[in-house]
Short mmCIF file of C-alpha atoms in Angstrom, two decimals:
data_model
loop_
_atom_site.label_atom_id
_atom_site.label_comp_id
_atom_site.label_asym_id
_atom_site.label_seq_id
_atom_site.Cartn_x
_atom_site.Cartn_y
_atom_site.Cartn_z
CA MET A 1 0.00 0.00 0.00
CA LYS A 2 2.83 2.35 0.89
CA LYS A 3 4.43 1.66 -2.49
CA TYR A 4 1.20 2.53 -4.35
CA PHE A 5 0.71 5.62 -2.23
CA LYS A 6 4.15 6.91 -3.25
CA TYR A 7 3.37 6.10 -6.89
CA PHE A 8 0.12 8.09 -6.84
CA LEU A 9 1.86 10.92 -4.99
CA TYR A 10 4.52 11.15 -7.72
CA LEU A 11 1.84 10.92 -10.40
CA TYR A 12 -0.13 13.74 -8.77
CA VAL A 13 2.94 15.97 -8.57
CA PHE A 14 3.89 15.19 -12.20
CA ILE A 15 0.40 15.94 -13.54
CA GLY A 16 0.19 19.12 -11.50
CA TYR A 17 3.60 20.23 -12.74
CA SER A 18 2.70 19.48 -16.37
CA LEU A 19 -0.59 21.37 -16.17
CA SER A 20 1.14 24.28 -14.49
CA ASN A 21 3.77 24.42 -17.22
CA ALA A 22 1.13 24.13 -19.93
CA GLY A 23 -0.74 27.06 -18.42
CA SER A 24 2.46 29.08 -18.11
CA TYR A 25 3.32 28.32 -21.75
CA GLY A 26 0.00 29.66 -22.99
CA ASP A 27 0.13 32.66 -20.65
CA PHE A 28 3.66 33.49 -21.80
CA PHE A 29 2.90 33.68 -25.51
CA SER A 30 -0.44 35.37 -24.96
CA ALA A 31 1.34 38.03 -22.91
CA LEU A 32 3.92 38.48 -25.65
CA HIS A 33 1.24 38.83 -28.31
CA PHE A 34 -0.74 41.44 -26.36
CA ASP A 35 2.39 43.12 -24.92
CA ARG A 36 1.71 42.52 -21.24
CA PRO A 37 5.19 42.74 -19.68
CA GLU A 38 3.83 42.41 -16.14
CA VAL A 39 2.63 38.88 -16.94
CA VAL A 40 5.94 38.03 -18.62
CA GLN A 41 7.83 39.34 -15.58
CA GLU A 42 5.74 37.25 -13.20
CA LEU A 43 6.36 34.09 -15.21
CA LEU A 44 10.09 34.76 -15.40
CA ALA A 45 10.19 35.34 -11.64
CA ARG A 46 8.62 31.90 -11.22
CA GLY A 47 11.40 30.34 -13.26
CA PHE A 48 9.86 30.21 -16.74
CA ASP A 49 12.56 29.91 -19.43
CA PRO A 50 12.64 33.13 -21.51
CA ASN A 51 14.05 31.18 -24.47
CA THR A 52 11.01 28.88 -24.72
CA PRO A 53 9.95 28.54 -28.38
CA ASN A 54 6.37 28.72 -29.59
CA GLU A 55 4.69 25.91 -31.54
CA LYS A 56 6.57 27.01 -34.67
CA GLY A 57 9.92 26.87 -32.90
CA VAL A 58 10.32 30.66 -32.60
CA PRO A 59 11.86 31.78 -29.26
CA GLY A 60 10.00 34.28 -27.10
CA LEU A 61 12.25 37.25 -27.88
CA MET A 62 11.60 36.98 -31.59
CA VAL A 63 7.89 36.45 -31.02
CA ALA A 64 7.73 39.68 -29.00
CA ILE A 65 9.64 41.67 -31.63
CA GLN A 66 7.58 40.32 -34.52
CA SER A 67 4.35 40.88 -32.59
CA GLU A 68 5.35 44.54 -32.23
CA SER A 69 5.25 44.22 -28.46
CA PRO A 70 8.12 46.56 -27.54
CA LYS A 71 7.65 46.46 -23.76
CA SER A 72 7.74 42.68 -23.60
CA ALA A 73 10.59 42.53 -26.12
CA LEU A 74 12.60 44.99 -24.05
CA LEU A 75 11.96 43.00 -20.88
CA LEU A 76 13.15 39.79 -22.52
CA ALA A 77 16.15 41.49 -24.12
CA LYS A 78 17.29 42.69 -20.68
CA HIS A 79 16.76 39.35 -18.94
CA PRO A 80 20.16 37.75 -18.18
CA LYS A 81 19.03 34.28 -19.26
CA THR A 82 17.70 35.39 -22.64
CA LYS A 83 19.85 34.39 -25.61
CA VAL A 84 20.31 37.42 -27.86
CA GLU A 85 22.41 35.94 -30.67
CA PHE A 86 20.69 33.23 -32.71
CA ALA A 87 19.06 32.99 -36.12
CA ASN A 88 15.67 31.77 -37.30
CA SER A 89 15.07 29.59 -40.34
CA LEU A 90 15.52 32.63 -42.62
CA GLY A 91 18.84 33.56 -41.08
CA GLU A 92 17.37 36.53 -39.23
CA THR A 93 18.58 37.51 -35.76
CA PRO A 94 16.69 39.40 -33.04
CA LEU A 95 18.74 42.51 -33.83
CA MET A 96 17.80 42.30 -37.51
CA LEU A 97 14.11 42.06 -36.61
CA ALA A 98 14.41 44.91 -34.12
CA ALA A 99 16.07 46.96 -36.88
CA ILE A 100 13.36 46.41 -39.49
CA ASN A 101 10.60 46.99 -36.90
CA ASN A 102 12.35 50.13 -35.63
CA GLN A 103 12.44 48.99 -31.99
CA LEU A 104 15.29 51.28 -31.03
CA GLU A 105 15.43 50.58 -27.28
CA VAL A 106 15.39 46.83 -27.89
CA ALA A 107 18.20 47.17 -30.43
CA GLU A 108 20.30 49.21 -27.99
CA VAL A 109 19.97 46.55 -25.29
CA LEU A 110 20.72 43.72 -27.73
CA ILE A 111 23.89 45.48 -28.89
CA GLN A 112 24.96 46.10 -25.29
CA ARG A 113 24.50 42.40 -24.61
CA GLY A 114 26.68 41.37 -27.53
CA ALA A 115 24.35 40.97 -30.51
CA ASP A 116 26.34 40.88 -33.75
CA VAL A 117 26.10 44.13 -35.72
CA ASN A 118 28.32 42.91 -38.57
CA ARG A 119 27.22 39.38 -39.36
CA GLN A 120 27.89 37.73 -42.72
CA GLY A 121 25.24 38.16 -45.40
CA TRP A 122 22.20 40.28 -44.64
CA THR A 123 22.83 42.57 -41.70
CA PRO A 124 20.77 44.70 -39.32
CA LEU A 125 21.84 47.76 -41.36
CA HIS A 126 20.35 46.22 -44.52
CA TYR A 127 17.09 45.70 -42.66
CA ALA A 128 16.98 49.21 -41.18
CA ALA A 129 17.82 50.77 -44.57
CA THR A 130 15.01 48.84 -46.26
CA ARG A 131 12.43 50.69 -44.16
CA GLY A 132 14.34 53.97 -43.95
CA HIS A 133 14.67 53.89 -40.16
CA ARG A 134 17.35 56.56 -39.86
CA ASP A 135 17.67 56.62 -36.06
CA MET A 136 18.15 52.87 -36.13
CA MET A 137 20.71 53.23 -38.90
CA ARG A 138 22.57 55.85 -36.88
CA LEU A 139 22.60 53.56 -33.86
CA LEU A 140 24.04 50.69 -35.88
CA LEU A 141 26.62 52.89 -37.58
CA ALA A 142 27.62 54.33 -34.19
CA HIS A 143 28.41 50.74 -33.16
CA ASP A 144 30.66 50.19 -36.18
CA ALA A 145 28.17 48.68 -38.60
CA TYR A 146 30.00 48.36 -41.92
CA VAL A 147 28.28 50.81 -44.25
CA ASP A 148 29.06 48.80 -47.41
CA SER A 149 28.29 45.34 -46.04
CA GLU A 150 27.30 42.95 -48.83
CA SER A 151 24.71 40.20 -48.81
CA ALA A 152 25.40 36.91 -50.58
CA ASN A 153 24.38 38.48 -53.91
CA GLY A 154 26.39 41.66 -53.37
CA THR A 155 23.54 43.87 -52.22
CA THR A 156 24.54 46.75 -49.94
CA PRO A 157 22.40 48.76 -47.50
CA LEU A 158 22.57 51.69 -49.95
CA MET A 159 21.10 49.50 -52.67
CA MET A 160 18.28 48.42 -50.36
CA ALA A 161 17.47 52.02 -49.47
CA ALA A 162 17.60 53.06 -53.14
CA TYR A 163 15.33 50.21 -54.22
CA SER A 164 12.87 50.76 -51.38
CA GLY A 165 12.39 54.46 -52.02
CA THR A 166 13.68 55.90 -48.77
CA PRO A 167 15.66 58.93 -50.03
CA LEU A 168 16.66 60.30 -46.63
CA ALA A 169 18.08 56.89 -45.75
CA VAL A 170 19.98 56.97 -49.05
CA LYS A 171 21.34 60.41 -48.17
CA LEU A 172 22.37 59.29 -44.68
CA LEU A 173 24.29 56.29 -45.98
CA LEU A 174 26.04 58.40 -48.61
CA GLU A 175 26.98 60.96 -45.96
CA GLU A 176 28.37 58.12 -43.85
CA GLY A 177 30.65 57.10 -46.71
CA ALA A 178 28.69 54.43 -48.59
CA ASP A 179 30.26 53.70 -51.98
CA PRO A 180 27.71 54.58 -54.72
CA THR A 181 29.79 52.87 -57.42
CA LEU A 182 29.42 49.32 -56.11
CA ALA A 183 27.36 46.85 -58.16
CA ASN A 184 25.60 43.67 -57.07
CA ASP A 185 25.89 40.27 -58.73
CA GLY A 186 23.34 41.41 -61.31
CA ASN A 187 25.67 44.32 -62.17
CA ALA A 188 23.15 46.84 -60.79
CA THR A 189 24.30 49.83 -58.78
CA ALA A 190 22.23 51.75 -56.26
CA LEU A 191 21.50 54.33 -58.98
CA ASP A 192 20.28 51.60 -61.35
CA LEU A 193 17.90 50.32 -58.68
CA ALA A 194 16.59 53.78 -57.84
CA LEU A 195 15.92 54.56 -61.50
CA HIS A 196 14.32 51.16 -62.10
CA MET A 197 11.83 51.91 -59.30
CA ASP A 198 11.32 55.54 -60.39
CA HIS A 199 12.68 56.88 -57.11
CA GLU A 200 13.90 60.20 -58.50
CA GLN A 201 14.83 61.82 -55.18
CA SER A 202 17.06 58.88 -54.28
CA ALA A 203 18.56 58.96 -57.77
CA PHE A 204 19.30 62.68 -57.35
CA TYR A 205 21.27 62.08 -54.16
CA ILE A 206 23.16 59.14 -55.64
CA ARG A 207 24.15 61.06 -58.79
CA ALA A 208 25.42 63.97 -56.71
CA PHE A 209 27.45 61.76 -54.38
CA THR A 210 28.73 59.62 -57.27
CA GLU A 211 30.17 62.69 -58.96
CA SER A 212 31.75 63.75 -55.67
CA TRP A 213 33.05 60.22 -55.09
CA TYR A 214 34.86 60.14 -58.45
CA ILE A 215 36.39 63.56 -57.77
CA GLN A 216 37.74 62.25 -54.45
CA ASN A 217 38.71 58.85 -55.92
CA PRO A 218 40.00 59.52 -59.45
CA ILE A 219 40.50 56.53 -61.71
CA LYS A 220 44.21 55.82 -62.09
CA GLU A 221 45.31 54.94 -65.58
#
């Protein structure tokens, strides 16, 4: 009888633990979706793992950023047990997603905690330039983001800004020293992409800086 009693006691504890965790799991991702940092904080205080993935395998930090839940994302980014440097199935990192979603405070914390600003391939600067988030771009450049970083097909942040039609982002990158003469694997320059998309203001800036660039970097015969 004593043996069976211990068995049922263990079973009761196991079931209770499982149900508790299941409830915490649902509460965690619901809180991330609706940006309720107080719920997230309570769960973390009870020992819930901040790196827990959702049913699609996406960790909590990325879920918060993609759900545009800046308060919860910032809380997770600051938590000492949260992993800040990893990539999803598309090769995107939390910093890249923070950059494209313009979550400046989250990006600052991620960088402070060691998130890679200059990763191979697509970078956070590419992502920020795509949407024309200039404050984000300035933050990344202030932390030594390489202004002419190239993706696998040779695309630079300047090319992304030119293609996307964000002329002030184009101007910022050019002012920061981006090379307007570079071409991608399709032999297209930033000017080619701007003209292809009829982004005349971006094309104007690129032409002006290209002329200046050649004056400062004359072709040696």
